Coordinates of C-alpha atoms and ligand atoms in Angstrom, one line a residue:
M618 CA -33.8 27.7 194.7
D619 CA -36.8 26.5 196.8
D620 CA -35.9 24.2 199.8
Y621 CA -37.7 21.1 198.7
I622 CA -36.0 17.7 199.1
N623 CA -33.6 17.1 196.3
S624 CA -30.6 15.3 197.7
S625 CA -29.5 12.0 196.3
V626 CA -30.4 8.6 197.9
F627 CA -26.7 7.8 197.6
A628 CA -25.7 10.9 199.6
F629 CA -28.1 9.6 202.3
Y630 CA -27.0 6.0 202.4
K631 CA -23.2 6.3 202.7
V632 CA -20.6 3.6 203.3
G633 CA -18.1 4.5 206.0
P634 CA -16.2 3.4 209.0
G635 CA -17.9 3.1 212.4
P636 CA -18.8 4.0 215.0
S637 CA -20.6 7.3 214.3
S638 CA -21.3 9.0 210.9
S639 CA -21.3 12.4 212.4
H640 CA -18.0 11.7 214.3
T641 CA -16.2 9.6 211.6
I642 CA -17.6 9.9 208.1
G643 CA -18.4 13.7 208.5
P644 CA -14.9 14.6 210.0
M645 CA -13.0 12.4 207.5
K646 CA -14.9 14.2 204.6
A647 CA -14.3 17.6 206.3
A648 CA -10.5 16.9 206.5
T649 CA -10.5 16.0 202.8
L650 CA -12.5 19.2 202.0
F651 CA -10.0 21.3 204.0
V652 CA -7.1 19.8 202.1
E653 CA -8.8 20.4 198.8
R654 CA -9.8 24.0 199.5
A655 CA -6.5 25.0 201.2
G656 CA -4.6 23.4 198.3
K657 CA -6.2 26.0 195.9
V658 CA -4.9 29.0 197.9
K659 CA -1.7 30.7 196.8
F660 CA 0.5 31.2 199.8
A661 CA 3.6 33.5 199.5
V662 CA 5.3 31.2 202.1
P663 CA 4.0 27.6 202.5
P664 CA 2.3 27.1 205.8
A665 CA 4.4 25.4 208.5
A666 CA 1.8 23.5 210.6
L667 CA -1.8 22.6 210.9
E668 CA -4.2 22.6 213.9
I669 CA -7.6 21.1 214.1
R670 CA -10.0 21.7 217.0
L671 CA -12.8 19.3 217.6
C672 CA -15.5 21.0 219.6
G673 CA -18.9 20.3 221.2
S674 CA -20.1 16.7 221.0
L675 CA -17.0 15.8 219.0
A676 CA -14.8 16.8 222.0
A677 CA -17.2 15.5 224.6
T678 CA -17.2 11.9 223.2
G679 CA -13.5 12.1 222.8
V680 CA -11.5 9.1 221.6
G681 CA -14.6 6.8 222.1
H682 CA -16.1 8.0 218.8
G683 CA -12.7 7.9 216.9
T684 CA -13.1 11.5 215.5
H685 CA -9.4 12.3 215.8
R686 CA -8.5 9.2 213.8
A687 CA -11.1 10.0 211.2
V688 CA -9.7 13.5 210.7
A689 CA -6.2 12.2 210.5
G690 CA -7.4 9.6 207.9
G691 CA -9.0 12.4 205.8
L692 CA -5.8 14.5 206.0
I693 CA -3.7 11.7 204.6
G694 CA -6.2 11.0 201.8
M695 CA -8.4 8.2 203.1
Q696 CA -12.0 8.1 201.9
P697 CA -14.9 6.8 204.1
E698 CA -16.1 4.2 201.6
T699 CA -12.8 2.7 200.7
C700 CA -10.6 3.2 203.8
D701 CA -8.6 0.4 205.4
T702 CA -10.3 0.2 208.7
Q703 CA -7.4 -1.7 210.3
R704 CA -5.0 1.1 209.4
L705 CA -7.4 3.7 210.4
S706 CA -7.8 2.2 213.9
L707 CA -4.0 2.5 214.4
L708 CA -3.7 6.2 213.4
L709 CA -2.4 8.5 216.1
E710 CA -1.9 5.6 218.5
D711 CA 1.7 6.6 218.9
A712 CA 3.9 9.6 218.3
S713 CA 4.2 9.0 214.5
V714 CA 4.4 11.9 212.2
Y715 CA 2.0 12.0 209.2
Q716 CA 1.9 14.3 206.2
A717 CA -1.0 16.1 204.6
D718 CA -0.5 16.7 200.9
F719 CA -2.0 20.0 199.8
G720 CA -0.6 19.7 196.3
A721 CA 1.7 22.8 196.1
F722 CA 2.9 22.1 199.7
K723 CA 2.9 19.4 202.3
V724 CA 2.4 19.8 206.1
D725 CA 3.5 17.4 208.8
F726 CA 1.2 16.6 211.7
D727 CA 1.0 14.3 214.6
R728 CA -1.5 13.5 217.4
R729 CA -0.8 16.8 219.1
S730 CA -2.1 18.6 216.0
I731 CA -5.7 17.4 216.6
L732 CA -7.3 18.7 219.8
F733 CA -10.4 17.9 221.7
D734 CA -11.5 21.4 222.7
K735 CA -14.0 20.8 225.5
H736 CA -14.4 24.5 226.3
A737 CA -15.2 25.9 222.9
S738 CA -18.8 27.2 222.6
C739 CA -20.7 25.9 219.6
P740 CA -23.5 28.4 219.0
K741 CA -24.4 27.1 215.5
F742 CA -24.0 23.4 215.7
Q743 CA -22.8 20.8 218.3
N744 CA -20.4 19.0 216.0
T745 CA -18.0 21.9 215.1
M746 CA -14.6 21.5 213.6
I747 CA -12.1 24.3 213.2
F748 CA -9.3 23.6 210.7
R749 CA -6.3 26.0 210.5
L750 CA -3.1 26.2 208.7
L751 CA -0.4 28.1 210.6
D752 CA 2.7 30.0 209.7
D753 CA 6.1 29.8 211.4
N754 CA 4.9 32.0 214.2
A755 CA 1.9 29.7 214.8
E756 CA -0.4 32.5 213.3
P757 CA -3.3 31.2 211.2
V758 CA -3.0 31.8 207.5
F759 CA -6.0 29.8 206.4
A760 CA -9.0 28.6 208.4
M761 CA -12.3 26.7 207.8
T762 CA -15.1 26.0 210.2
I763 CA -17.0 22.9 209.2
Y764 CA -20.1 21.4 210.9
S765 CA -20.8 17.7 210.9
I766 CA -24.6 17.8 210.8
G767 CA -25.5 14.2 211.2
G768 CA -25.5 11.1 209.0
G769 CA -22.1 12.1 207.5
Y770 CA -23.5 15.4 206.0
L771 CA -21.5 18.6 206.3
A772 CA -22.2 22.3 206.3
V773 CA -19.3 24.7 205.8
E774 CA -19.3 28.1 207.5
G775 CA -19.7 30.8 204.8
D776 CA -21.1 28.4 202.1
E777 CA -24.6 29.2 201.0
E778 CA -25.8 25.6 200.5
P779 CA -25.2 22.5 202.5
E780 CA -22.8 20.3 200.6
E781 CA -25.4 17.8 199.3
Q782 CA -28.1 20.3 198.2
A783 CA -27.7 20.2 194.4
P784 CA -29.5 23.0 192.5
V785 CA -31.5 20.4 190.6
M786 CA -35.1 20.5 189.6
V787 CA -36.7 17.2 190.5
P788 CA -40.0 16.1 188.9
Y789 CA -41.7 15.6 192.3
R790 CA -41.2 18.5 194.7
Y791 CA -42.0 18.0 198.4
R792 CA -40.8 19.2 201.7
D793 CA -42.7 16.9 204.1
M794 CA -44.8 13.8 204.2
N795 CA -48.0 15.7 203.5
G796 CA -46.4 16.9 200.2
L797 CA -45.1 13.5 199.4
L798 CA -48.5 11.8 199.9
R799 CA -50.2 14.4 197.8
L800 CA -47.9 13.8 194.9
A801 CA -48.1 10.1 195.2
S802 CA -51.9 10.3 195.2
K803 CA -52.1 12.9 192.4
Y804 CA -49.9 10.9 190.0
G805 CA -51.1 7.5 191.2
I806 CA -47.6 6.3 191.9
S807 CA -45.9 4.6 194.8
I808 CA -43.4 6.4 197.1
S809 CA -40.6 4.2 195.7
R810 CA -41.4 5.0 192.1
L811 CA -41.5 8.7 193.0
M812 CA -38.2 8.4 194.7
M813 CA -36.7 6.6 191.7
E814 CA -37.8 9.3 189.2
N815 CA -36.4 12.1 191.5
E816 CA -33.2 10.2 191.9
Q817 CA -32.7 10.0 188.1
A818 CA -33.0 13.8 188.0
V819 CA -30.7 14.4 190.9
S820 CA -27.9 11.9 190.1
G821 CA -28.2 11.9 186.3
L822 CA -28.1 8.1 186.4
S823 CA -30.4 5.8 184.5
E824 CA -32.8 3.5 186.3
A825 CA -30.6 0.5 185.6
E826 CA -27.6 2.3 187.1
I827 CA -29.6 3.4 190.1
N828 CA -30.8 -0.2 190.6
S829 CA -27.2 -1.5 190.4
R830 CA -26.0 1.0 193.0
L831 CA -29.0 0.1 195.3
D832 CA -28.1 -3.6 194.9
E833 CA -24.5 -2.7 196.0
L834 CA -25.9 -1.1 199.1
I835 CA -28.1 -4.1 199.8
E836 CA -25.1 -6.4 199.5
R837 CA -23.0 -4.1 201.8
M838 CA -25.8 -4.2 204.4
D839 CA -26.2 -7.9 204.1
Q840 CA -22.5 -8.6 204.3
A841 CA -22.4 -6.6 207.5
V842 CA -25.1 -8.8 209.0
L843 CA -23.2 -12.0 207.9
R844 CA -19.9 -10.7 209.2
G845 CA -21.4 -9.7 212.5
I846 CA -23.1 -13.1 213.2
A847 CA -19.8 -14.9 212.4
T848 CA -17.5 -12.8 214.6
E849 CA -17.0 -13.2 218.3
G850 CA -14.6 -11.4 220.7
V851 CA -14.4 -8.2 222.6
L852 CA -15.1 -4.7 221.1
P853 CA -12.5 -1.9 221.3
G854 CA -12.4 0.4 224.3
P855 CA -12.4 0.3 228.1
I856 CA -15.8 -1.3 228.6
R857 CA -14.4 -4.6 227.2
L858 CA -17.9 -5.4 225.9
H859 CA -18.3 -8.9 224.4
R860 CA -19.9 -9.2 221.0
K861 CA -23.2 -11.0 221.5
A862 CA -24.7 -11.3 218.0
A863 CA -23.0 -14.5 217.0
L864 CA -23.8 -16.4 220.2
F865 CA -27.4 -14.9 220.1
Y866 CA -27.8 -16.1 216.5
K867 CA -26.6 -19.7 217.3
S868 CA -28.9 -19.8 220.4
S869 CA -31.9 -18.6 218.3
M870 CA -31.8 -21.9 216.4
N871 CA -32.6 -23.7 219.6
Q872 CA -35.8 -21.8 220.3
K873 CA -38.7 -24.2 220.2
Q874 CA -41.4 -21.7 219.4
P875 CA -41.1 -20.3 215.8
Q876 CA -42.2 -16.8 216.9
D877 CA -39.4 -16.8 219.5
R878 CA -36.9 -18.0 217.0
F879 CA -38.0 -15.2 214.5
L880 CA -37.6 -12.5 217.1
A881 CA -34.3 -13.8 218.4
Q882 CA -32.9 -13.9 214.8
L883 CA -34.2 -10.4 214.1
N884 CA -32.4 -9.1 217.2
A885 CA -29.2 -11.0 216.3
W886 CA -29.1 -9.5 212.8
A887 CA -29.5 -6.0 214.1
M888 CA -26.9 -6.4 216.8
A889 CA -24.5 -8.0 214.3
V890 CA -24.4 -4.8 212.2
A891 CA -24.3 -2.6 215.3
E892 CA -21.3 -4.6 216.6
E893 CA -19.6 -4.3 213.2
N894 CA -20.1 -0.5 213.5
A895 CA -18.8 -0.4 217.1
A896 CA -15.7 -2.3 215.9
G897 CA -15.0 0.5 213.4
N898 CA -15.7 -1.6 210.3
L899 CA -17.4 -0.3 207.2
V900 CA -21.2 -0.1 207.4
V901 CA -23.9 1.9 205.7
T902 CA -25.6 5.0 207.2
A903 CA -29.3 4.3 207.7
P904 CA -29.8 7.1 208.5
T905 CA -26.6 7.2 210.7
L906 CA -23.9 4.7 211.6
G907 CA -25.0 4.5 215.3
S908 CA -28.4 3.3 214.0
A909 CA -27.0 1.3 211.1
G910 CA -28.3 -2.1 212.3
I911 CA -32.0 -1.7 211.9
L912 CA -32.5 -1.5 208.1
P913 CA -30.1 -4.3 207.3
A914 CA -31.8 -6.6 209.9
I915 CA -35.2 -6.1 208.3
L916 CA -33.6 -6.5 204.8
H917 CA -31.9 -9.7 205.8
M918 CA -35.1 -11.0 207.3
L919 CA -37.0 -10.2 204.1
R920 CA -34.4 -12.1 202.1
E921 CA -33.9 -15.0 204.5
T922 CA -37.4 -15.7 205.7
R923 CA -39.6 -14.3 203.0
G924 CA -37.3 -15.0 200.0
L925 CA -37.8 -11.5 198.5
D926 CA -35.6 -10.6 195.6
N927 CA -33.6 -7.4 195.1
A928 CA -36.3 -5.7 193.0
K929 CA -38.6 -5.7 196.1
L930 CA -35.8 -4.8 198.5
R931 CA -34.8 -1.8 196.3
D932 CA -38.4 -0.6 196.6
G933 CA -38.1 -0.9 200.3
L934 CA -34.8 1.0 200.4
L935 CA -36.2 3.9 198.4
T936 CA -39.3 4.1 200.5
A937 CA -37.2 4.1 203.7
A938 CA -35.0 6.9 202.2
A939 CA -38.1 9.1 201.7
I940 CA -38.9 8.8 205.4
G941 CA -35.3 9.5 206.5
M942 CA -34.9 12.5 204.2
I943 CA -38.1 14.1 205.5
A944 CA -37.0 13.6 209.1
R945 CA -33.6 15.1 208.3
R946 CA -35.0 18.1 206.5
N947 CA -37.7 19.0 209.0
A948 CA -35.9 18.0 212.2
S949 CA -32.5 16.2 212.5
I950 CA -30.9 12.8 212.3
S951 CA -28.1 13.8 214.7
G952 CA -27.9 12.5 218.2
A953 CA -26.0 15.6 219.2
E954 CA -28.9 17.8 218.1
V955 CA -32.0 15.8 219.0
G956 CA -30.8 12.7 220.9
C957 CA -31.2 9.1 219.9
Q958 CA -34.8 9.7 218.7
G959 CA -33.2 11.2 215.6
E960 CA -31.0 8.2 215.0
V961 CA -32.6 4.9 216.2
G962 CA -36.0 6.5 216.2
V963 CA -35.7 7.6 212.6
A964 CA -34.1 4.3 211.6
S965 CA -37.0 2.4 213.1
A966 CA -39.5 4.6 211.2
M967 CA -37.6 4.0 208.0
A968 CA -37.6 0.3 208.5
A969 CA -41.3 0.3 209.3
A970 CA -41.9 2.2 206.1
M971 CA -39.6 -0.3 204.2
L972 CA -41.8 -3.1 205.3
G973 CA -44.7 -1.2 203.8
G974 CA -42.8 -0.6 200.6
V975 CA -41.9 -4.2 200.0
N976 CA -45.4 -5.4 200.8
N977 CA -47.0 -3.0 198.3
A978 CA -48.8 -1.3 201.2
S979 CA -50.7 1.9 200.4
S980 CA -48.9 5.2 201.1
A981 CA -51.3 5.8 204.0
I982 CA -50.1 2.5 205.7
I983 CA -46.5 3.4 205.0
E984 CA -47.0 6.8 206.6
C985 CA -48.8 5.3 209.6
A986 CA -46.1 2.6 210.1
A987 CA -43.4 5.3 210.1
E988 CA -45.3 7.5 212.4
I989 CA -46.0 4.8 215.0
A990 CA -42.3 3.7 215.0
L991 CA -41.0 7.3 215.5
E992 CA -43.8 8.3 218.0
H993 CA -42.6 5.6 220.4
H994 CA -39.0 6.7 220.3
L995 CA -39.9 10.3 221.2
G996 CA -37.7 11.6 224.1
L997 CA -35.0 9.0 223.6
T998 CA -31.7 10.4 224.8
C999 CA -28.2 9.9 223.4
D1000 CA -26.0 8.8 226.3
P1001 CA -23.3 6.4 225.1
V1002 CA -21.4 4.9 228.0
C1003 CA -17.8 6.1 228.2
G1004 CA -18.3 7.8 224.9
Y1005 CA -18.3 4.5 223.0
V1006 CA -21.1 3.6 220.5
Q1007 CA -21.7 0.3 222.4
I1008 CA -24.0 0.7 225.4
P1009 CA -26.9 1.4 224.9
C1010 CA -26.4 1.6 221.1
I1011 CA -26.1 -2.0 220.1
E1012 CA -29.1 -3.4 221.9
R1013 CA -31.0 -0.2 221.1
N1014 CA -30.6 -1.2 217.4
A1015 CA -32.2 -4.5 218.2
V1016 CA -35.1 -2.9 220.1
G1017 CA -35.6 -0.4 217.3
T1018 CA -35.8 -3.2 214.8
I1019 CA -38.5 -5.1 216.7
T1020 CA -40.4 -1.8 217.2
A1021 CA -40.2 -1.2 213.4
Y1022 CA -41.7 -4.6 212.8
N1023 CA -44.5 -4.1 215.3
A1024 CA -45.2 -0.6 214.0
Y1025 CA -45.8 -2.0 210.5
I1026 CA -48.1 -4.6 212.0
L1027 CA -50.0 -2.0 214.0
A1028 CA -50.4 0.1 210.8
S1029 CA -51.2 -2.6 208.3
V1030 CA -53.5 -4.9 210.4
G1031 CA -55.5 -1.9 211.6
N1032 CA -57.3 0.7 209.6
P1033 CA -54.8 3.6 208.8
L1034 CA -57.8 6.0 208.5
Y1035 CA -58.4 5.7 212.2
H1036 CA -54.9 7.0 212.8
K1037 CA -54.9 10.5 214.3
V1038 CA -51.3 11.7 214.3
S1039 CA -49.4 12.4 211.1
F1040 CA -45.8 11.6 210.4
D1041 CA -45.1 15.4 209.9
E1042 CA -46.5 16.1 213.4
V1043 CA -44.3 13.5 215.0
V1044 CA -41.3 14.8 213.2
A1045 CA -42.1 18.3 214.5
A1046 CA -42.6 16.8 218.0
M1047 CA -39.2 15.1 217.7
L1048 CA -37.5 18.5 216.9
E1049 CA -39.3 20.2 219.8
T1050 CA -38.4 17.5 222.2
G1051 CA -34.8 17.5 221.0
R1052 CA -34.6 21.3 221.5
R1053 CA -35.8 20.9 225.1
M1054 CA -33.5 18.0 225.9
C1055 CA -30.6 19.1 228.1
P1056 CA -27.1 19.1 226.5
E1057 CA -25.9 16.4 228.9
L1058 CA -28.3 13.9 227.2
K1059 CA -27.3 14.8 223.6
E1060 CA -24.1 12.8 222.7
T1061 CA -21.9 14.4 225.2
S1062 CA -21.5 11.4 227.5
R1063 CA -22.0 13.7 230.5
G1064 CA -25.4 12.4 231.7
G1065 CA -27.9 9.6 231.8
L1066 CA -26.6 6.1 231.3
A1067 CA -23.3 7.5 230.0
V1068 CA -22.2 8.3 233.6
C1069 CA -23.0 4.9 235.0
S1070 CA -20.5 3.1 237.2
L1071 CA -18.8 1.4 234.2
C1072 CA -16.9 4.6 233.5
E1073 CA -15.6 5.2 237.0
Ligands
LIG1058 S1 -27.3 6.4 222.0 FE1 -28.3 6.4 219.9 S2 -27.7 8.4 219.0 FE2 -26.4 8.1 220.8 S3 -24.5 7.2 219.9 FE3 -25.8 5.5 220.6 S4 -27.0 4.9 218.8 FE4 -26.1 7.0 218.4

């Protein structure tokens, strides 16, 4: 099977608990997969215990990213999209004993069973999880190594294909933006139409069913905006960071200049979702949870100030997905791999493309908008303070949203034919920049802003 892009839009936009898709959604799904696969093994004597080692960035960010709780949630049967986030936030808080149900046998575990292994080397991928079942002598009888590769996606050591790579023939085969643009031009269709037809092949759903699922995602995103601008208080963790979106939104109404009011509201909507994410509530990966505020802020703006209906917003969401999938295939959307350029940078590029998609812009303008947005995030490090997805992440979502808006203006008001750098080139530059970035600046909370005086 050739390696063209054939994953589902619904594997890309995932609902799950904050604050980080690679540290919460991925590990929760990994724990579920471990239970599922181990449950199929025939053991002469049922295993007595389990041990899970969280390595690399998963260990470095520690409790701040909530990975231990996400794993515990997966072991006891929680699913990212439906989990009770209140209950999830309390897991492993005390010495309670939990039970993982493998079908033919059950295994007790508690907070000592899930270890942050800061010394393990992770030659293949930064977010590595080692799941083991142990016998009475604490010897392993079954083990799985699973990588959380960004945006809630997984790769399993020994499996040939990444989990979402369905062996499906899609009508439009492309690997990068150049290929996508060629197909759109050859068949005279928009990027959103091309994505819709590919999605029908991948998911087996009808167009009406896909539309209905996209509408659900739009509602989820919008609800997160509305919850965020209605909630005040302090976010979890040692920083004691006050939520700002609600106050910011109220204050935006007092701005005398309409352009100031517009920008203030756009900022508030982005921070609203980022704060919901930081609080561990359910949001949608776009492309990750850390960067989940940008697309919803633009969607909400298009609804609220432009009165756009869901038909248009769906086009925007599909166009944005094309950008995110290309960035993911040819570089990475993981802060642990390429820094925040792969999260907020890609989200900003997706949102800039979305603005093109809803405005019926040409494919050339859409590419140009996405390129500009990503280009000006190149080099952006991932250095969450104290390991919590709060500083700089929440305001960074706001800044990424405004950049997306401006990138679309730069692309659409000017002449895209004068544009010199392609989206594919900037994606390649992002990968190269990420590779050269030192590990301290890639979601380990060991450098940059992460070691500021707040954590002392
Ligand atoms: S700095 Fe960026 S990539 Fe890192 S956790 Fe925050 S939002 Fe995610």
